[in-house]
Coordinates of C-alpha atoms and ligand atoms in Angstrom, one line a residue:
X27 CA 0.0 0.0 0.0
X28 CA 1.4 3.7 -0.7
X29 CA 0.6 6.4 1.6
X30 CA -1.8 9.1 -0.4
X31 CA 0.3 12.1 -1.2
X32 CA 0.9 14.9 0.8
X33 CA 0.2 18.2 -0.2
X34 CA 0.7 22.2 1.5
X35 CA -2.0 24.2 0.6
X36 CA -2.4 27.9 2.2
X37 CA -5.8 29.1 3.6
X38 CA -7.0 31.9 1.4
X39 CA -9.8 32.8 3.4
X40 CA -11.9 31.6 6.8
X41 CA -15.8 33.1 6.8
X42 CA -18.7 32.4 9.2
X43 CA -21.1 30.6 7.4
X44 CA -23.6 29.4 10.3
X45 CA -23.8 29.6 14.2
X46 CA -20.7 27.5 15.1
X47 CA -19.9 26.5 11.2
X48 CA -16.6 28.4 9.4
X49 CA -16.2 27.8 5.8
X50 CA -12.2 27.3 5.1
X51 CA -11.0 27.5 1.7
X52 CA -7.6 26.4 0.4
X53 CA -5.8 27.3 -2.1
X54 CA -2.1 25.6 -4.4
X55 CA 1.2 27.8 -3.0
X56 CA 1.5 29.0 -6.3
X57 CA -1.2 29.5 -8.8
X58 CA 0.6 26.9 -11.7
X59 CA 0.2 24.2 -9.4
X60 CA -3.1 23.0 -9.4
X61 CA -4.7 21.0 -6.8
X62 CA -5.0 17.3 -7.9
X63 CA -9.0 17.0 -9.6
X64 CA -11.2 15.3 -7.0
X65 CA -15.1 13.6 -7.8
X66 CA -18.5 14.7 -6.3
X67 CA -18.4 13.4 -2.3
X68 CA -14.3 13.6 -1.7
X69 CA -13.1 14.6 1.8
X70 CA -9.4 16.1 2.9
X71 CA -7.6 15.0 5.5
X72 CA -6.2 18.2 7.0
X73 CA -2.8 17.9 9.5
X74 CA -3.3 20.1 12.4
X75 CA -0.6 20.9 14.4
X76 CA -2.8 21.6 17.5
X77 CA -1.6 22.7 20.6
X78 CA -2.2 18.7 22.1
X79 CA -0.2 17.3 19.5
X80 CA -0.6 16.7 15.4
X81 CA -4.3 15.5 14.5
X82 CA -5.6 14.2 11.4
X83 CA -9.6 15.2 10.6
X84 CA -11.3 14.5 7.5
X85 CA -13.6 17.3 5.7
X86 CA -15.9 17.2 2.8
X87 CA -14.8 19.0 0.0
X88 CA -17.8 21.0 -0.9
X89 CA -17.0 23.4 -3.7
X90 CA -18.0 22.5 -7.1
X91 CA -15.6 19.4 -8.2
X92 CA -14.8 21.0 -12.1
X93 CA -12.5 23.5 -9.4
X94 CA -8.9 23.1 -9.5
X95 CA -8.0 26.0 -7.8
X96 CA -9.1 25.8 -4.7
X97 CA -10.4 23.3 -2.3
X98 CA -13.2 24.6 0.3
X99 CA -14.6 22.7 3.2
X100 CA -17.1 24.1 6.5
X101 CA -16.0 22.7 9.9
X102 CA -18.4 22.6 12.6
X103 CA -17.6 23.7 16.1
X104 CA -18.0 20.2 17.7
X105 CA -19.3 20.1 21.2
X106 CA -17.0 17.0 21.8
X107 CA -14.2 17.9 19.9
X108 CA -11.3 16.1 20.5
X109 CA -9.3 18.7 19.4
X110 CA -9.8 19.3 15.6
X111 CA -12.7 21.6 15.2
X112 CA -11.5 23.6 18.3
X113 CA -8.4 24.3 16.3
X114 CA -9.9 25.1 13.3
X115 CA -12.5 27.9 14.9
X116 CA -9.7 28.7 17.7
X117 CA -6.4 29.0 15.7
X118 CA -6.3 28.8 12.1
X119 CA -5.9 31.9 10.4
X120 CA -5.7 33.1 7.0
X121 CA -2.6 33.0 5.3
X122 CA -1.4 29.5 7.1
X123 CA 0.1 26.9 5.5
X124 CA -1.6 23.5 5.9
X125 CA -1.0 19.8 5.0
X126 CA -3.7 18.1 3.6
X127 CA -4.0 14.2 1.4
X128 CA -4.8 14.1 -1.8
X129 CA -8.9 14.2 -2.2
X130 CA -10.4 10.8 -1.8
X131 CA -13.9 9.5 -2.5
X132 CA -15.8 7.0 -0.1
X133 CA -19.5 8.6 -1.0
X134 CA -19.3 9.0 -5.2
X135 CA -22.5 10.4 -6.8
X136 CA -24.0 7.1 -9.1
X137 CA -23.8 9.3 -12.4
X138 CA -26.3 7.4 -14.1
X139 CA -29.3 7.7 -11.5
X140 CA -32.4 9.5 -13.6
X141 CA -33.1 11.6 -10.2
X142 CA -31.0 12.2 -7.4
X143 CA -32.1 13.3 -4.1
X144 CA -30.0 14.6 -0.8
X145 CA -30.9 14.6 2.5
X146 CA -28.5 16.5 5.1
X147 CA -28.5 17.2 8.6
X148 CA -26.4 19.9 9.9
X149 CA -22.5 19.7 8.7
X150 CA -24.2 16.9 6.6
X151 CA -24.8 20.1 3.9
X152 CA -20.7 19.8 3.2
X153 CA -20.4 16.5 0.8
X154 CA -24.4 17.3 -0.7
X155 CA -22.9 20.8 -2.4
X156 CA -19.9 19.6 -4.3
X157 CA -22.7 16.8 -5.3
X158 CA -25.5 19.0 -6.3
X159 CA -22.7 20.9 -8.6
X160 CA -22.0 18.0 -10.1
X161 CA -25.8 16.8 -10.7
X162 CA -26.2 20.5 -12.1
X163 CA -23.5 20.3 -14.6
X164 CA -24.7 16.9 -15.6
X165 CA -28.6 18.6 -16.1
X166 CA -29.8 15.7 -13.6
X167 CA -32.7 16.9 -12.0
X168 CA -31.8 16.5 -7.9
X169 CA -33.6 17.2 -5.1
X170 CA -32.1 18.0 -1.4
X171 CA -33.7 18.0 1.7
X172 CA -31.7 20.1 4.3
X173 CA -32.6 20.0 7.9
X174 CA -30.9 22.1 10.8
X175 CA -32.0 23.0 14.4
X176 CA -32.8 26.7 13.4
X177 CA -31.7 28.6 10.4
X178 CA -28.8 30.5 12.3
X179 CA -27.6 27.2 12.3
X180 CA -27.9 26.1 8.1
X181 CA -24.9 27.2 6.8
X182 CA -24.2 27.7 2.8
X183 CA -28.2 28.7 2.2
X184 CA -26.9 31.2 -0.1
X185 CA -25.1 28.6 -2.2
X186 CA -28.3 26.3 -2.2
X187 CA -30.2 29.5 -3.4
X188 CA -28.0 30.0 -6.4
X189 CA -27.9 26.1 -6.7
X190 CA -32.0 26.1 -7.0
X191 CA -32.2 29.3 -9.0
X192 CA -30.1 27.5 -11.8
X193 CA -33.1 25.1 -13.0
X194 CA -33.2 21.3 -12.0
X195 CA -33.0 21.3 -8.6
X196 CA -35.3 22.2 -5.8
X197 CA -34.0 22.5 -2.1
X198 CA -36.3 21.6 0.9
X199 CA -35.8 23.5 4.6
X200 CA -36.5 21.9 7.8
X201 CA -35.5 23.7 10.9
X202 CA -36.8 21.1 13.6
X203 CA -36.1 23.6 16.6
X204 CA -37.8 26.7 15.3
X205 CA -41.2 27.5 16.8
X206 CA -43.5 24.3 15.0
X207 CA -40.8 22.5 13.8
X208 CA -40.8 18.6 13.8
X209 CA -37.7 16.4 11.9
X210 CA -37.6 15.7 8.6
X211 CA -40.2 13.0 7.7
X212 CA -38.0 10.7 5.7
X213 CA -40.4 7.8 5.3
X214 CA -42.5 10.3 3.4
X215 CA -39.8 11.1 1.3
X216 CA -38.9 7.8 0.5
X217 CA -43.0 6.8 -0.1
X218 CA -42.5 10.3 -2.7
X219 CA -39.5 8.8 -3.9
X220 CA -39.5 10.3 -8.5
X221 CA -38.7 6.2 -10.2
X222 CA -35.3 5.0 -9.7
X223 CA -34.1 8.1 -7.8
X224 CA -31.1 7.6 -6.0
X225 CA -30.4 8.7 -2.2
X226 CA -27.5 10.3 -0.1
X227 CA -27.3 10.8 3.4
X228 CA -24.8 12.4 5.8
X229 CA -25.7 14.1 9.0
X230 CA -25.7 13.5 12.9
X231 CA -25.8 9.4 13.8
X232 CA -30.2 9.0 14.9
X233 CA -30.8 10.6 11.6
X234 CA -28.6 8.1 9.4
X235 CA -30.1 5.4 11.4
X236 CA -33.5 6.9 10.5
X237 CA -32.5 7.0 7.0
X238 CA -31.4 3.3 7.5
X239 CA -34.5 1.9 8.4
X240 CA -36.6 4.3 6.0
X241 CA -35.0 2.5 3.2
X242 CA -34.0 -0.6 3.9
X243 CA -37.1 -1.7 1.5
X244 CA -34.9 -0.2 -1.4
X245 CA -32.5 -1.8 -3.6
X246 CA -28.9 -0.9 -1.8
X247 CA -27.7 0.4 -4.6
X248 CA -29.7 3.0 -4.7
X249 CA -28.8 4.1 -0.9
X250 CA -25.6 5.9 -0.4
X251 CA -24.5 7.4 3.3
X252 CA -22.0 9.1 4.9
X253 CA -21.0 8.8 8.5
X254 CA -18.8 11.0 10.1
X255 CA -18.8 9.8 13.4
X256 CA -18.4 5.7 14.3
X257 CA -21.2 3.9 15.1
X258 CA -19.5 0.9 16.0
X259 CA -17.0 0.8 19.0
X260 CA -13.9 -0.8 17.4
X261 CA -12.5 -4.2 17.7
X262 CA -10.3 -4.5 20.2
X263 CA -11.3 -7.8 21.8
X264 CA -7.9 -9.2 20.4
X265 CA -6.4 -13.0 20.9
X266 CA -6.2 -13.5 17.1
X267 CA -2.9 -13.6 15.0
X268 CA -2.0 -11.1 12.3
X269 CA 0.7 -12.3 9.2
X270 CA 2.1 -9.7 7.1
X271 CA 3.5 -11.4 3.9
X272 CA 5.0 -8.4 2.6
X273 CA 7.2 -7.4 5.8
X274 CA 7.2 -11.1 6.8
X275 CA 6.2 -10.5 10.1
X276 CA 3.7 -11.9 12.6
X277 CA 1.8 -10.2 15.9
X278 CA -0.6 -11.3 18.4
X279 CA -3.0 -9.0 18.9
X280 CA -3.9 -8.2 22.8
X281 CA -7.1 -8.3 24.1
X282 CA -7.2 -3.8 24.5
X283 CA -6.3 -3.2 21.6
X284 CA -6.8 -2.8 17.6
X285 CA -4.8 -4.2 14.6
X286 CA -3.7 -0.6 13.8
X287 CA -2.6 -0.3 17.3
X288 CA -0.2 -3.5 17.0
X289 CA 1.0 -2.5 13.2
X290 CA 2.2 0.9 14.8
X291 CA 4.2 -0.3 17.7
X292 CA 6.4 -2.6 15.3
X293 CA 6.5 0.2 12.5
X294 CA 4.6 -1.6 9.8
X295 CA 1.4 0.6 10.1
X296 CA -0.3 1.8 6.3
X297 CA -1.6 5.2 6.1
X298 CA -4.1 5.9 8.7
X299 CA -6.2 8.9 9.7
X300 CA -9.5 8.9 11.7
X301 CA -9.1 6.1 13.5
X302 CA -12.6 5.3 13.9
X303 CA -13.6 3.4 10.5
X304 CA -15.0 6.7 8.8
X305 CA -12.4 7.8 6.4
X306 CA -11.1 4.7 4.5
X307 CA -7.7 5.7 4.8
X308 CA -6.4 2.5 6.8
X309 CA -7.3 -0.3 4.2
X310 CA -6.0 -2.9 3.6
X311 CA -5.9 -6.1 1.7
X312 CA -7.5 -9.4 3.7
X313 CA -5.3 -12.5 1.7
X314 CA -6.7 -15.5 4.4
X315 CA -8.7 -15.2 7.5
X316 CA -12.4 -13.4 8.1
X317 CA -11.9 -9.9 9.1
X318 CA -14.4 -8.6 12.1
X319 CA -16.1 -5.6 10.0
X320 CA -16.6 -2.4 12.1
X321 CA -15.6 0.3 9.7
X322 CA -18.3 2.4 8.3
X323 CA -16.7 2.7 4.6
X324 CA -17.6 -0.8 3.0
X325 CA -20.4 -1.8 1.6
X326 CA -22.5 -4.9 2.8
X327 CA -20.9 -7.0 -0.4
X328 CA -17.6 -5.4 0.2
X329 CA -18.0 -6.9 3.9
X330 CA -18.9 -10.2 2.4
X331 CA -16.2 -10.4 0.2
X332 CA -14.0 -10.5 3.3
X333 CA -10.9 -9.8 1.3
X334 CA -10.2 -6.1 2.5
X335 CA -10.8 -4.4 5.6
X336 CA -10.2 -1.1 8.2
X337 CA -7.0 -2.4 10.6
X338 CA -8.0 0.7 12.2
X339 CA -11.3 -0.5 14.0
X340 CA -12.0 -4.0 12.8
X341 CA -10.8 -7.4 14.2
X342 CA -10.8 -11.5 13.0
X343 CA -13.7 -13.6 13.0
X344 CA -10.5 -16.0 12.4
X345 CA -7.8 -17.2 14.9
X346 CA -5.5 -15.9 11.6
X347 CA -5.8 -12.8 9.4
X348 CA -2.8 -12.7 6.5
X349 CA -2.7 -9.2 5.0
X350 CA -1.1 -7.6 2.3
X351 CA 1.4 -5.5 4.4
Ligands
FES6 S1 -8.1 5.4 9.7 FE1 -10.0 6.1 9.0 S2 -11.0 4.3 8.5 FE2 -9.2 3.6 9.5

């Protein structure tokens, strides 16, 4: 496995978008190096040297995905943060110099799909705006369903405006906390579902379980989601041996701890950045054994195919896993 590349972007400009959300945008050092093209639904990984040590955090790239020159993202001031968020809205300033991964894409846009329709709750918005660009340019007719506590708290409305105004899209409010408001009613959308629309979800955890169960009588391909937080706890049950054929090593792993955990304290971790089973970055290739799935970036037949997996949260079904490390 090869690490994604590395790249130092500077941020151009920081604006309030919502309460408690900051749209960031990045731009290339110099203007004749373009940023490397990313697809609809990419996230960043942005380095941040925060005062507790350097953290890795993923972000959606939400600007429209025909941009080269720039790379923006909105961060949400996370009650829990672990440190990330409270960086961003703390300390980053304009004019810094960041390190970011090459764009990746766990949550692509099916480009064939006759309708498509979003649904996002909250920082959820972030992956559905690069996606609605991209249904614009292709003149598929989308729909998006946008829910928020109140609408100090919806960031990028002024983007969705422009968005609608330009023909075959419609956007759909829901402030749940205003005075009267209720949450988004998503078996009624999925009941009003146009024929062979396709659906994307990303927003807080009860709401993509809602989505879950509101369409688990459609055909899975036609259900896409984004998580970003784990829904899983990770693996870490252990008393299962781990071969790497390409290092010609072999580890026990502990009952406390994960695969990823092991891999790092003899030097032979892959590329790894959320540590939670969100970001894909940790994968790897299963050659024997059944992996313990916990990650949140497979899908059920990727699962079933049992021959990759997320060292960083998942474990062994098997008294042996052999991976491709
Ligand atoms: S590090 Fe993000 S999925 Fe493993």
């Amino acid at each position: 496995m090869t690490a994604s590349p590395l790249l130092q972007v500077r941020v151009r400009a920081l604006t309030y978008e919502a309460q408690g959300i900051l749209g960031i945008e990045l731009v290339p050092l110099s203007a004749e190096n373009p940023l490397p093209a990313f697809s609809a639904g990419s996230h960043i990984d942005l380095h941040l040297p925060t005062p507790q040590g350097p953290l890795i955090r993923s972000y959606s790239l939400l600007n429209d995905p025909r941009e080269t020159h720039r790379y923006c993202i909105g961060v949400n001031k996370d009650a829990r943060s672990r440190g990330g968020s409270a960086y961003v809205h703390a300390s980053l300033r304009a004019g810094d110099i960041l390190t970011i991964s090459a764009p990746r894409n766990n949550f692509p846009l099916d480009e064939a799909a006759p309708h498509q329709v979003f649904i996002a709750g909250g920082i959820g918005i972030t992956p559905m705006l690069g996606m609605l660009a991209r249904a614009q340019a292709l003149g598929t007719p989308w729909t998006l369903y946008y829910t928020a506590r109140t609408r100090a708290h919806a960031g990028f409305l002024d983007l969705l405006e422009t968005a609608a105004g330009a023909g075959n899209g419609q956007v759909v409010l829901n402030f749940d906390q205003e005075p009267g408001g209720r949450m988004l009613d998503l078996p009624a959308i999925v009941a009003a579902l146009p024929a062979g629309a396709h659906l994307y979800c990303c927003g807080p955890l009860p709401m993509l379980e809602a989505y879950e169960k509101a369409t688990a009588g459609l055909p899975a391909a036609r259900v896409h989601k984004e998580y970003f937080a784990a829904k899983d706890a990770p693996a870490t049950e252990g008393g299962f041996t781990v071969e790497l054929v390409r290092s010609r090593q072999s580890l026990q792993v502990p009952a406390g701890k994960s695969i990823l955990d092991c891999l790092i304290e003899i030097c032979a971790e892959p590329p790894y950045s959320c540590r939670e089973g969100i970001c894909g970055t940790c994968e790897v290739k299963v050659l024997e054994g059944t992996p313990d799935h916990r990650d949140l970036v497979l899908s059920d037949s990727e699962r079933a195919a049992n021959d990759r997996m997320l060292v960083c949260c998942s474990g062994a079904r098997s008294a042996r896993l052999v991976l491709d490390l």
